[in-house]
PDB file of C-alpha atoms in Angstrom:
ATOM      1  CA  MET A  85     175.099-137.339 -42.649  1.00  0.00           C
ATOM      2  CA  THR A  86     172.649-134.588 -43.800  1.00  0.00           C
ATOM      3  CA  SER A  87     169.272-134.441 -42.440  1.00  0.00           C
ATOM      4  CA  SER A  88     166.137-135.100 -44.752  1.00  0.00           C
ATOM      5  CA  PRO A  89     164.308-131.930 -45.789  1.00  0.00           C
ATOM      6  CA  GLY A  90     161.341-133.452 -44.144  1.00  0.00           C
ATOM      7  CA  ALA A  91     163.033-133.798 -40.970  1.00  0.00           C
ATOM      8  CA  ALA A  92     164.418-130.177 -41.215  1.00  0.00           C
ATOM      9  CA  GLY A  93     160.584-128.971 -41.736  1.00  0.00           C
ATOM     10  CA  ARG A  94     159.539-130.924 -38.562  1.00  0.00           C
ATOM     11  CA  SER A  95     162.310-129.256 -36.705  1.00  0.00           C
ATOM     12  CA  VAL A  96     161.296-125.922 -37.816  1.00  0.00           C
ATOM     13  CA  LEU A  97     157.543-126.607 -36.796  1.00  0.00           C
ATOM     14  CA  GLU A  98     158.584-127.972 -33.591  1.00  0.00           C
ATOM     15  CA  GLY A  99     160.620-124.954 -32.792  1.00  0.00           C
ATOM     16  CA  ALA A 100     157.599-122.695 -33.865  1.00  0.00           C
ATOM     17  CA  PHE A 101     155.259-124.584 -31.739  1.00  0.00           C
ATOM     18  CA  GLY A 102     157.837-124.773 -29.136  1.00  0.00           C
ATOM     19  CA  LEU A 103     158.030-120.921 -29.095  1.00  0.00           C
ATOM     20  CA  LEU A 104     154.175-120.318 -29.197  1.00  0.00           C
ATOM     21  CA  GLU A 105     153.834-122.573 -26.107  1.00  0.00           C
ATOM     22  CA  ALA A 106     156.513-120.763 -24.281  1.00  0.00           C
ATOM     23  CA  VAL A 107     154.582-117.501 -25.154  1.00  0.00           C
ATOM     24  CA  GLU A 108     151.400-118.807 -24.288  1.00  0.00           C
ATOM     25  CA  ARG A 109     152.735-119.933 -20.713  1.00  0.00           C
ATOM     26  CA  ALA A 110     154.437-116.670 -20.110  1.00  0.00           C
ATOM     27  CA  GLY A 111     151.683-114.434 -21.277  1.00  0.00           C
ATOM     28  CA  GLU A 112     154.525-111.898 -22.509  1.00  0.00           C
ATOM     29  CA  ALA A 113     158.222-112.752 -22.583  1.00  0.00           C
ATOM     30  CA  GLY A 114     161.471-111.354 -24.127  1.00  0.00           C
ATOM     31  CA  LEU A 115     163.636-113.177 -26.716  1.00  0.00           C
ATOM     32  CA  THR A 116     166.260-114.397 -24.232  1.00  0.00           C
ATOM     33  CA  ARG A 117     163.646-116.089 -21.771  1.00  0.00           C
ATOM     34  CA  LEU A 118     161.934-117.654 -24.851  1.00  0.00           C
ATOM     35  CA  ALA A 119     164.939-118.933 -26.623  1.00  0.00           C
ATOM     36  CA  ALA A 120     166.311-120.408 -23.075  1.00  0.00           C
ATOM     37  CA  GLU A 121     163.112-122.322 -22.508  1.00  0.00           C
ATOM     38  CA  CYS A 122     162.730-123.596 -25.809  1.00  0.00           C
ATOM     39  CA  GLY A 123     166.337-124.848 -26.086  1.00  0.00           C
ATOM     40  CA  LEU A 124     167.068-122.637 -29.024  1.00  0.00           C
ATOM     41  CA  PRO A 125     169.896-120.238 -30.208  1.00  0.00           C
ATOM     42  CA  LYS A 126     168.855-117.056 -29.898  1.00  0.00           C
ATOM     43  CA  SER A 127     169.387-116.155 -33.630  1.00  0.00           C
ATOM     44  CA  THR A 128     166.941-119.011 -34.378  1.00  0.00           C
ATOM     45  CA  ALA A 129     164.478-117.932 -31.889  1.00  0.00           C
ATOM     46  CA  HIS A 130     164.352-114.349 -33.080  1.00  0.00           C
ATOM     47  CA  ARG A 131     163.737-115.721 -36.853  1.00  0.00           C
ATOM     48  CA  LEU A 132     161.067-117.707 -35.994  1.00  0.00           C
ATOM     49  CA  LEU A 133     159.359-115.324 -33.714  1.00  0.00           C
ATOM     50  CA  GLU A 134     159.717-112.642 -36.223  1.00  0.00           C
ATOM     51  CA  GLN A 135     158.099-115.109 -38.922  1.00  0.00           C
ATOM     52  CA  LEU A 136     155.284-115.620 -36.391  1.00  0.00           C
ATOM     53  CA  ALA A 137     154.816-112.038 -35.765  1.00  0.00           C
ATOM     54  CA  GLU A 138     154.652-111.438 -39.748  1.00  0.00           C
ATOM     55  CA  LEU A 139     151.810-114.103 -39.743  1.00  0.00           C
ATOM     56  CA  GLY A 140     149.894-112.537 -36.418  1.00  0.00           C
ATOM     57  CA  ALA A 141     150.843-115.697 -34.526  1.00  0.00           C
ATOM     58  CA  VAL A 142     152.542-113.793 -32.089  1.00  0.00           C
ATOM     59  CA  GLU A 143     152.678-109.656 -31.738  1.00  0.00           C
ATOM     60  CA  ARG A 144     155.843-107.672 -30.609  1.00  0.00           C
ATOM     61  CA  HIS A 145     154.847-105.631 -27.325  1.00  0.00           C
ATOM     62  CA  ARG A 146     157.301-103.519 -25.057  1.00  0.00           C
ATOM     63  CA  GLY A 147     160.468-105.494 -26.397  1.00  0.00           C
ATOM     64  CA  GLY A 148     158.963-108.750 -25.878  1.00  0.00           C
ATOM     65  CA  TYR A 149     156.567-111.334 -27.893  1.00  0.00           C
ATOM     66  CA  ARG A 150     152.951-112.072 -26.759  1.00  0.00           C
ATOM     67  CA  MET A 151     150.217-114.466 -28.456  1.00  0.00           C
ATOM     68  CA  GLY A 152     148.712-112.717 -31.744  1.00  0.00           C
ATOM     69  CA  PRO A 153     145.282-112.088 -32.821  1.00  0.00           C
ATOM     70  CA  GLN A 154     145.504-114.753 -35.478  1.00  0.00           C
ATOM     71  CA  MET A 155     146.093-117.693 -32.891  1.00  0.00           C
ATOM     72  CA  TYR A 156     143.197-116.044 -30.861  1.00  0.00           C
ATOM     73  CA  ARG A 157     140.918-116.189 -33.889  1.00  0.00           C
ATOM     74  CA  LEU A 158     141.908-119.721 -35.014  1.00  0.00           C
ATOM     75  CA  GLY A 159     141.933-121.165 -31.694  1.00  0.00           C
ATOM     76  CA  HIS A 160     138.473-119.758 -31.063  1.00  0.00           C
ATOM     77  CA  ARG A 161     137.062-121.755 -34.218  1.00  0.00           C
ATOM     78  CA  TRP A 162     137.984-124.898 -32.728  1.00  0.00           C
ATOM     79  CA  GLN A 163     135.381-127.431 -31.377  1.00  0.00           C
ATOM     80  CA  PRO A 164     135.197-131.161 -30.927  1.00  0.00           C
ATOM     81  CA  ASN A 165     132.122-131.104 -32.591  1.00  0.00           C
ATOM     82  CA  PRO A 166     131.534-128.670 -35.820  1.00  0.00           C
ATOM     83  CA  ALA A 167     127.802-128.278 -34.878  1.00  0.00           C
ATOM     84  CA  LEU A 168     128.574-127.788 -30.861  1.00  0.00           C
ATOM     85  CA  ARG A 169     128.342-123.844 -31.284  1.00  0.00           C
ATOM     86  CA  SER A 170     125.230-123.682 -32.957  1.00  0.00           C
ATOM     87  CA  ALA A 171     123.684-126.338 -31.239  1.00  0.00           C
ATOM     88  CA  ALA A 172     124.304-125.093 -27.625  1.00  0.00           C
ATOM     89  CA  ARG A 173     123.919-121.301 -28.013  1.00  0.00           C
ATOM     90  CA  ARG A 174     120.666-120.676 -27.430  1.00  0.00           C
ATOM     91  CA  PRO A 175     120.118-123.577 -24.993  1.00  0.00           C
ATOM     92  CA  MET A 176     123.086-122.001 -22.795  1.00  0.00           C
ATOM     93  CA  ARG A 177     121.398-118.459 -22.980  1.00  0.00           C
ATOM     94  CA  GLU A 178     118.330-120.028 -21.782  1.00  0.00           C
ATOM     95  CA  LEU A 179     119.945-121.808 -18.927  1.00  0.00           C
ATOM     96  CA  ALA A 180     121.619-118.657 -17.697  1.00  0.00           C
ATOM     97  CA  GLU A 181     118.316-116.537 -17.818  1.00  0.00           C
ATOM     98  CA  LEU A 182     116.890-119.746 -15.974  1.00  0.00           C
ATOM     99  CA  THR A 183     119.387-119.899 -13.067  1.00  0.00           C
ATOM    100  CA  GLY A 184     120.951-116.173 -13.019  1.00  0.00           C
ATOM    101  CA  ALA A 185     124.109-117.957 -13.173  1.00  0.00           C
ATOM    102  CA  ALA A 186     127.412-118.210 -15.943  1.00  0.00           C
ATOM    103  CA  VAL A 187     127.113-121.136 -18.099  1.00  0.00           C
ATOM    104  CA  GLY A 188     130.015-122.655 -19.701  1.00  0.00           C
ATOM    105  CA  ILE A 189     130.916-125.588 -21.999  1.00  0.00           C
ATOM    106  CA  CYS A 190     134.398-127.198 -21.083  1.00  0.00           C
ATOM    107  CA  VAL A 191     136.844-129.938 -22.540  1.00  0.00           C
ATOM    108  CA  LEU A 192     139.616-131.837 -21.304  1.00  0.00           C
ATOM    109  CA  TRP A 193     143.040-130.384 -22.623  1.00  0.00           C
ATOM    110  CA  LYS A 194     146.121-131.348 -21.332  1.00  0.00           C
ATOM    111  CA  GLY A 195     144.728-132.389 -17.829  1.00  0.00           C
ATOM    112  CA  GLN A 196     142.624-129.263 -17.483  1.00  0.00           C
ATOM    113  CA  ALA A 197     139.106-127.979 -18.219  1.00  0.00           C
ATOM    114  CA  LEU A 198     139.614-125.603 -21.068  1.00  0.00           C
ATOM    115  CA  VAL A 199     136.298-123.261 -21.428  1.00  0.00           C
ATOM    116  CA  LEU A 200     135.018-123.234 -25.185  1.00  0.00           C
ATOM    117  CA  GLU A 201     131.999-121.264 -24.455  1.00  0.00           C
ATOM    118  CA  TRP A 202     130.621-118.910 -22.047  1.00  0.00           C
ATOM    119  CA  VAL A 203     127.905-117.281 -21.285  1.00  0.00           C
ATOM    120  CA  PRO A 204     127.686-114.448 -18.337  1.00  0.00           C
ATOM    121  CA  GLY A 205     124.513-114.686 -15.861  1.00  0.00           C
ATOM    122  CA  LYS A 206     122.081-112.046 -14.921  1.00  0.00           C
ATOM    123  CA  GLU A 207     123.796-111.900 -11.434  1.00  0.00           C
ATOM    124  CA  PRO A 208     127.150-110.482 -10.659  1.00  0.00           C
ATOM    125  CA  GLU A 209     129.847-112.574 -11.966  1.00  0.00           C
ATOM    126  CA  PRO A 210     131.474-114.607  -9.054  1.00  0.00           C
ATOM    127  CA  SER A 211     135.078-113.902  -8.057  1.00  0.00           C
ATOM    128  CA  VAL A 212     136.432-116.024 -11.162  1.00  0.00           C
ATOM    129  CA  VAL A 213     135.437-114.773 -14.439  1.00  0.00           C
ATOM    130  CA  ALA A 214     136.082-117.075 -17.203  1.00  0.00           C
ATOM    131  CA  ARG A 215     136.211-116.395 -20.772  1.00  0.00           C
ATOM    132  CA  ARG A 216     136.816-118.663 -23.912  1.00  0.00           C
ATOM    133  CA  GLY A 217     140.298-120.241 -23.794  1.00  0.00           C
ATOM    134  CA  SER A 218     140.361-120.053 -19.762  1.00  0.00           C
ATOM    135  CA  THR A 219     141.432-123.189 -18.065  1.00  0.00           C
ATOM    136  CA  TRP A 220     140.833-124.456 -14.854  1.00  0.00           C
ATOM    137  CA  PRO A 221     142.353-127.414 -12.876  1.00  0.00           C
ATOM    138  CA  TRP A 222     140.775-130.776 -13.369  1.00  0.00           C
ATOM    139  CA  ARG A 223     139.436-130.761 -10.091  1.00  0.00           C
ATOM    140  CA  ALA A 224     136.851-127.926 -10.858  1.00  0.00           C
ATOM    141  CA  ALA A 225     133.249-129.580 -11.320  1.00  0.00           C
ATOM    142  CA  ALA A 226     133.660-129.205 -15.172  1.00  0.00           C
ATOM    143  CA  GLY A 227     136.593-131.257 -15.405  1.00  0.00           C
ATOM    144  CA  LYS A 228     135.876-133.738 -12.571  1.00  0.00           C
ATOM    145  CA  VAL A 229     132.626-134.907 -14.570  1.00  0.00           C
ATOM    146  CA  LEU A 230     134.612-135.915 -17.631  1.00  0.00           C
ATOM    147  CA  MET A 231     137.454-137.475 -15.715  1.00  0.00           C
ATOM    148  CA  ALA A 232     134.873-139.582 -14.096  1.00  0.00           C
ATOM    149  CA  THR A 233     132.668-140.595 -17.268  1.00  0.00           C
ATOM    150  CA  ALA A 234     135.113-140.326 -20.013  1.00  0.00           C
ATOM    151  CA  GLY A 235     136.482-143.803 -19.608  1.00  0.00           C
ATOM    152  CA  PRO A 236     140.256-144.279 -18.632  1.00  0.00           C
ATOM    153  CA  VAL A 237     141.616-140.863 -18.513  1.00  0.00           C
ATOM    154  CA  ALA A 238     144.972-140.444 -16.812  1.00  0.00           C
ATOM    155  CA  LEU A 239     145.069-137.967 -14.157  1.00  0.00           C
ATOM    156  CA  PRO A 240     147.534-135.130 -14.113  1.00  0.00           C
ATOM    157  CA  GLY A 241     149.482-136.402 -10.821  1.00  0.00           C
ATOM    158  CA  PRO A 242     148.231-138.754  -8.170  1.00  0.00           C
ATOM    159  CA  PRO A 243     144.720-138.639  -7.488  1.00  0.00           C
ATOM    160  CA  PRO A 244     143.364-137.564  -4.228  1.00  0.00           C
ATOM    161  CA  GLY A 245     142.764-140.761  -1.895  1.00  0.00           C
ATOM    162  CA  SER A 246     138.947-140.177  -2.410  1.00  0.00           C
ATOM    163  CA  TRP A 247     138.755-139.724  -6.000  1.00  0.00           C
ATOM    164  CA  THR A 248     137.501-143.635  -6.697  1.00  0.00           C
ATOM    165  CA  ARG A 249     134.851-142.788  -4.253  1.00  0.00           C
ATOM    166  CA  GLU A 250     134.121-139.647  -5.540  1.00  0.00           C
ATOM    167  CA  ALA A 251     134.102-140.685  -9.487  1.00  0.00           C
ATOM    168  CA  ALA A 252     131.607-143.328  -8.267  1.00  0.00           C
ATOM    169  CA  ALA A 253     129.191-140.948  -6.974  1.00  0.00           C
ATOM    170  CA  ILE A 254     129.754-138.642  -9.967  1.00  0.00           C
ATOM    171  CA  ARG A 255     128.789-141.385 -12.588  1.00  0.00           C
ATOM    172  CA  ALA A 256     125.942-142.421 -10.243  1.00  0.00           C
ATOM    173  CA  ARG A 257     124.631-138.603  -9.806  1.00  0.00           C
ATOM    174  CA  GLY A 258     125.180-137.812 -13.616  1.00  0.00           C
ATOM    175  CA  ALA A 259     126.791-134.419 -12.074  1.00  0.00           C
ATOM    176  CA  ALA A 260     129.955-133.046 -10.249  1.00  0.00           C
ATOM    177  CA  PHE A 261     129.962-130.326  -7.826  1.00  0.00           C
ATOM    178  CA  ASP A 262     132.298-127.915  -6.597  1.00  0.00           C
ATOM    179  CA  ARG A 263     131.386-126.178  -3.494  1.00  0.00           C
ATOM    180  CA  GLU A 264     134.095-123.497  -2.896  1.00  0.00           C
ATOM    181  CA  GLU A 265     136.712-126.118  -3.223  1.00  0.00           C
ATOM    182  CA  LEU A 266     139.177-124.252  -5.394  1.00  0.00           C
ATOM    183  CA  VAL A 267     138.099-120.772  -4.859  1.00  0.00           C
ATOM    184  CA  PRO A 268     135.832-119.392  -1.924  1.00  0.00           C
ATOM    185  CA  GLY A 269     132.496-118.005  -2.818  1.00  0.00           C
ATOM    186  CA  VAL A 270     132.569-119.714  -6.018  1.00  0.00           C
ATOM    187  CA  CYS A 271     130.334-122.776  -6.458  1.00  0.00           C
ATOM    188  CA  CYS A 272     129.833-124.962  -9.676  1.00  0.00           C
ATOM    189  CA  ALA A 273     127.522-127.623 -11.086  1.00  0.00           C
ATOM    190  CA  ALA A 274     128.559-129.796 -14.079  1.00  0.00           C
ATOM    191  CA  VAL A 275     126.979-132.453 -16.489  1.00  0.00           C
ATOM    192  CA  PRO A 276     128.490-134.309 -19.288  1.00  0.00           C
ATOM    193  CA  LEU A 277     127.071-133.447 -22.997  1.00  0.00           C
ATOM    194  CA  PRO A 278     125.939-136.422 -24.638  1.00  0.00           C
ATOM    195  CA  GLY A 279     128.358-137.559 -27.067  1.00  0.00           C
ATOM    196  CA  ARG A 280     127.825-140.094 -30.081  1.00  0.00           C
ATOM    197  CA  PRO A 281     126.046-143.100 -29.468  1.00  0.00           C
ATOM    198  CA  GLY A 282     128.358-145.703 -27.694  1.00  0.00           C
ATOM    199  CA  ARG A 283     130.858-142.750 -27.360  1.00  0.00           C
ATOM    200  CA  ALA A 284     132.158-141.390 -23.927  1.00  0.00           C
ATOM    201  CA  PRO A 285     131.410-137.531 -23.456  1.00  0.00           C
ATOM    202  CA  LEU A 286     134.045-135.023 -24.632  1.00  0.00           C
ATOM    203  CA  THR A 287     132.638-131.816 -23.140  1.00  0.00           C
ATOM    204  CA  SER A 288     130.847-130.769 -20.092  1.00  0.00           C
ATOM    205  CA  LEU A 289     128.302-128.061 -19.353  1.00  0.00           C
ATOM    206  CA  CYS A 290     128.879-126.315 -16.168  1.00  0.00           C
ATOM    207  CA  VAL A 291     126.765-123.954 -14.406  1.00  0.00           C
ATOM    208  CA  VAL A 292     129.181-121.265 -11.875  1.00  0.00           C
ATOM    209  CA  THR A 293     127.272-119.493  -9.231  1.00  0.00           C
ATOM    210  CA  ASP A 294     127.693-118.545  -5.714  1.00  0.00           C
ATOM    211  CA  PRO A 295     127.173-120.399  -2.427  1.00  0.00           C
ATOM    212  CA  GLY A 296     123.505-119.173  -2.222  1.00  0.00           C
ATOM    213  CA  HIS A 297     122.109-121.385  -4.729  1.00  0.00           C
ATOM    214  CA  ARG A 298     121.119-125.122  -4.441  1.00  0.00           C
ATOM    215  CA  LEU A 299     123.611-127.019  -6.745  1.00  0.00           C
ATOM    216  CA  GLU A 300     121.542-130.084  -7.210  1.00  0.00           C
ATOM    217  CA  ARG A 301     118.770-128.034  -8.521  1.00  0.00           C
ATOM    218  CA  ILE A 302     121.117-126.424 -10.892  1.00  0.00           C
ATOM    219  CA  ALA A 303     122.634-129.693 -12.059  1.00  0.00           C
ATOM    220  CA  ASP A 304     119.061-131.033 -12.904  1.00  0.00           C
ATOM    221  CA  ALA A 305     118.381-127.868 -14.978  1.00  0.00           C
ATOM    222  CA  ALA A 306     121.640-128.113 -16.728  1.00  0.00           C
ATOM    223  CA  ALA A 307     121.080-132.106 -17.368  1.00  0.00           C
ATOM    224  CA  ARG A 308     117.810-130.965 -19.110  1.00  0.00           C
ATOM    225  CA  THR A 309     119.711-128.432 -21.047  1.00  0.00           C
ATOM    226  CA  ALA A 310     122.537-130.905 -22.114  1.00  0.00           C
ATOM    227  CA  GLN A 311     119.886-133.422 -23.691  1.00  0.00           C
ATOM    228  CA  VAL A 312     118.510-130.195 -25.728  1.00  0.00           C
ATOM    229  CA  ILE A 313     122.061-129.572 -26.907  1.00  0.00           C
ATOM    230  CA  GLY A 314     122.502-133.293 -27.376  1.00  0.00           C
ATOM    231  CA  ASN A 315     119.521-133.523 -29.421  1.00  0.00           C
ATOM    232  CA  GLY A 316     120.534-130.590 -31.549  1.00  0.00           C
ATOM    233  CA  LEU A 317     123.751-132.181 -32.515  1.00  0.00           C
ATOM    234  CA  ARG A 318     121.789-135.066 -33.578  1.00  0.00           C
ATOM    235  CA  GLY A 319     119.524-133.320 -35.622  1.00  0.00           C
ATOM    236  CA  ARG A 320     116.524-133.545 -33.738  1.00  0.00           C
TER     237      ARG A 320
END
């Protein structure tokens, strides 16, 4: 039995997206590795990768492939709310000026906190420098505050024994904290950004700094900024 044109088209798209995901995971890899990871014949993988290269989705580099500028450009245009960047730009800069720390907006993506926006602070960057498209484990403050407030969300893997209690504390405080739990010398406070009325928050506002700052005060400042952004999203 021959496959339908629609099924064949889906197969090609699945193969192309599988290769893109493999390139993203590897950073840079050769044809043999990418074909093996995706379970594709080398000839098929080569054909798809060359087509993706012509479109700018990947680029050839030192005999292998890495992510191309077109994917970077398109990916950075994505946002959960079309007005988010314009509403958040000035309040984020003002929060960075006020605290001297770096400020980011994150969304949950595949069990991680994906950085959508990033404003460097006046102080030297902490040892972990973020940028648009960076991902952090969900256990980072920016991820924890969304996991705790976004309703029933499946955790990637077994939760820590203390998570139920910590999630309740995050909801009660309206903020999550990371006190060097992931990276020595790096602390973070994060609050949820208001979503649509009656809806759970989709994004979080985080402030990344060093242990010399009081995270509770930073969280309060972040909460005020989140309200300003929320008002902007509602057109007020």
